[in-house]
XYZ file of C-alpha atoms in Angstrom:
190
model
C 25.255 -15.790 -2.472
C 22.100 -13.784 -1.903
C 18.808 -14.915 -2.692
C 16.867 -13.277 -5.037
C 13.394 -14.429 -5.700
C 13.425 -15.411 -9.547
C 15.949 -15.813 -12.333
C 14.960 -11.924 -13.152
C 18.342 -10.815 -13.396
C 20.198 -13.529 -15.227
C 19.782 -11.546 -18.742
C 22.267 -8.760 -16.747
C 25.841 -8.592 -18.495
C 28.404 -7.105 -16.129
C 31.402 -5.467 -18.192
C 33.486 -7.503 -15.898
C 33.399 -10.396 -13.120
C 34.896 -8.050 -10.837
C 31.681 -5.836 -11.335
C 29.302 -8.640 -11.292
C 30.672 -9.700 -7.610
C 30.861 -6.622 -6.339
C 27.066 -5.980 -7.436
C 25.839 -9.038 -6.463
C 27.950 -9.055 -3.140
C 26.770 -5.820 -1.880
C 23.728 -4.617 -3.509
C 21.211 -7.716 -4.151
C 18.674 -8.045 -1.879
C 19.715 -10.532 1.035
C 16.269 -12.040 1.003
C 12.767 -11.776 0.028
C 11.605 -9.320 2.874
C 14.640 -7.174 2.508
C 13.611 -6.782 -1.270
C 10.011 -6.408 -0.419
C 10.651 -3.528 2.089
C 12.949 -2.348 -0.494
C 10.086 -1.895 -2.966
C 7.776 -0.607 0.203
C 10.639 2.222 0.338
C 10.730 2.910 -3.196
C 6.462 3.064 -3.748
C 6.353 5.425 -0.571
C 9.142 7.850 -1.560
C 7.866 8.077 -5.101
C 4.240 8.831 -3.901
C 5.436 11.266 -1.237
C 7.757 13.212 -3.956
C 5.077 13.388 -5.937
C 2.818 14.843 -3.267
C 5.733 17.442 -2.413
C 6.081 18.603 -5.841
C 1.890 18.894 -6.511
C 2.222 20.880 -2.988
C 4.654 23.021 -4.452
C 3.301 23.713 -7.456
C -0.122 23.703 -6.815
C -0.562 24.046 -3.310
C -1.535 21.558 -0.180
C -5.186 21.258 -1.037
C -4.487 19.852 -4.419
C -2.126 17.821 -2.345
C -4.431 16.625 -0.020
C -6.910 16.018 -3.612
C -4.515 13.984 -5.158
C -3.684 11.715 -2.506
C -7.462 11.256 -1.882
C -7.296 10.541 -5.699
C -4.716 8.146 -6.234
C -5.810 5.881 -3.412
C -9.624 6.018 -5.166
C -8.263 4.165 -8.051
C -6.021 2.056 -6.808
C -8.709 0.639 -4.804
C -10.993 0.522 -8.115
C -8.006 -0.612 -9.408
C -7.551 -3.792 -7.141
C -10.671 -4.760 -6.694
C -10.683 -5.540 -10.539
C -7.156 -7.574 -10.610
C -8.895 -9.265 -6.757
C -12.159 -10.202 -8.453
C -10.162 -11.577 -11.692
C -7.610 -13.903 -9.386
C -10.735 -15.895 -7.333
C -13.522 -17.861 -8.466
C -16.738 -17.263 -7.108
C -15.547 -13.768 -6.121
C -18.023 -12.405 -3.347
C -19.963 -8.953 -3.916
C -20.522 -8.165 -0.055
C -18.759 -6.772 2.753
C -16.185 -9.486 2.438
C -14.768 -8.124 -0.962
C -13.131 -5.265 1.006
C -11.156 -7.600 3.232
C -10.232 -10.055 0.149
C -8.987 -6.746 -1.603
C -7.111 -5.304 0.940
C -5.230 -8.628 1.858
C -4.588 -8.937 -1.636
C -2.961 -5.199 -1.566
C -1.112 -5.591 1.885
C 0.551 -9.037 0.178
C 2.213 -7.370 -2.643
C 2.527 -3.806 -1.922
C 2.130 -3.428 2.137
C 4.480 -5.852 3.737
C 4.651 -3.553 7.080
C 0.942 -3.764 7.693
C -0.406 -6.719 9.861
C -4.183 -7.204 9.164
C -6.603 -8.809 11.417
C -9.807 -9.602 10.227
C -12.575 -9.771 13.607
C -15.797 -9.859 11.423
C -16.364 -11.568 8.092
C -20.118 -11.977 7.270
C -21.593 -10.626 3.552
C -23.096 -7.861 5.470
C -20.711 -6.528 8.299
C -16.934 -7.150 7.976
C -14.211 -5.495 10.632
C -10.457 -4.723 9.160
C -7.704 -3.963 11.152
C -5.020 -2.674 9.795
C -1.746 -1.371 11.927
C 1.790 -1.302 11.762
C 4.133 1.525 9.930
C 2.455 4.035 7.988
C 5.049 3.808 5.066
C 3.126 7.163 3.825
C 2.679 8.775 7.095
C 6.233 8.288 6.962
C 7.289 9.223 3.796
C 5.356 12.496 4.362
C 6.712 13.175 7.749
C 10.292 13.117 6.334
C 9.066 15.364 3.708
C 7.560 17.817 6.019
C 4.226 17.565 4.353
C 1.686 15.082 6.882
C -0.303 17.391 7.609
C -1.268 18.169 3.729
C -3.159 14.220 3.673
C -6.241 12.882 5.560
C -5.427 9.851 7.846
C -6.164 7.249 7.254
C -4.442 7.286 3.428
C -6.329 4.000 2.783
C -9.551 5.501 3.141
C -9.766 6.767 -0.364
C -8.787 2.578 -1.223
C -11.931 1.424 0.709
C -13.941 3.807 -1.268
C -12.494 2.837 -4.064
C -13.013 -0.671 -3.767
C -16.754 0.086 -2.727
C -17.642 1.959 -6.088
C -15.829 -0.258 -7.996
C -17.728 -3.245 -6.695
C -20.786 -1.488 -6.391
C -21.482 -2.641 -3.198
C -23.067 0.407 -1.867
C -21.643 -0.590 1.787
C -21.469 2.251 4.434
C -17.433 2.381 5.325
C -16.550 3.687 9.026
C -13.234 4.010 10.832
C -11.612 3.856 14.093
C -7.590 5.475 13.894
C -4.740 5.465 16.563
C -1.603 7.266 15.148
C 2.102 7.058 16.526
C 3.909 9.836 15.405
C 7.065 9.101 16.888
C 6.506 5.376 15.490
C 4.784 6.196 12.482
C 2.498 3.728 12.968
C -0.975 3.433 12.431
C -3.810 1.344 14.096
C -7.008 1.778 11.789
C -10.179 -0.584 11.944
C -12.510 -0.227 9.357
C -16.231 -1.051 9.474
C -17.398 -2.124 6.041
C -21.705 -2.168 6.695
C -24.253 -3.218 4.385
C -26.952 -0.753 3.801
């Protein structure tokens, strides 16, 4: 049987047994990574289709606005749910490193994260691995309507939303052929 991560899908009523098997044989998630990717897939082809059609309609700058956009808040947007999960949640540097980690462990699984410089006033971020939206948007013929690096909009995000008035610099390497992205992000106090 494959393993699925909780009892989430034991209110499911097959019509018959033979369905049920054949469901659960082929189309349940083997394990917890290959459902985790899964979801990966899912989140980056829904924000790249929604990208193509604003391009489309609207055009590539609102494109390029939106994405911008919709990384803003979900930064503002984590840093809330971050600073709600820990006790004694710090309002420095460090809060953009606690925020991201807490981002790549539920919704980035392909990024590996190394973190070179953790003090309340300077902390380094690196980031790298595939680009699930550099991919998404390669596929859909429309990478070069974004700014790399996507997350940037996040950071700044995350900054306002803590007010922590840090300055927020960036170092990028990008494998097209990969889609992979090695990004290291500076996160200075002023």
């Amino acid at each position: 049987m494959k393993i699925y991560p909780t009892n989430i899908r034991e209110q499911d009523h097959y019509l018959t047994e033979e369905i049920k098997e054949q469901c659960q044989k082929y189309l349940v998630p083997e394990s917890v990574n290959e459902l985790t990717l899964g979801l990966s897939s899912v989140t980056a082809a829904f924000y790249g289709l929604s990208l193509q059609h604003i391009s489309n309609e609207f055009g590539p700058e609102a494109c390029k606005r939106i994405s911008k956009k919709i990384f803003y808040d979900l930064g503002k947007m984590k840093a809330i749910q971050c600073k709600g999960k820990m006790p004694n949640f710090p309002f420095d540097t460090t809060a953009f490193a606690l925020t991201t980690i807490t981002a790549i462990y539920t919704s980035n699984p392909e990024y590996v994260f190394t973190i070179s410089e953790f003090t309340p006033n300077k902390t380094v971020l690196k980031l790298e691995g595939v680009d699930r939206y550099l991919k998404i948007l390669k596929e859909l013929n429309i990478e070069d309507q974004i700014e790399l690096p996507t997350l940037l909009g996040f950071m700044e995000g995350i900054n306002d939303e803590l007010e922590l008035g840090a300055e927020i610099t960036f170092e990028i390497e990008v494998n097209e052929q990969e889609n992979t992205t090695n990004t290291t992000y500076t996160f200075m106090k002023k």
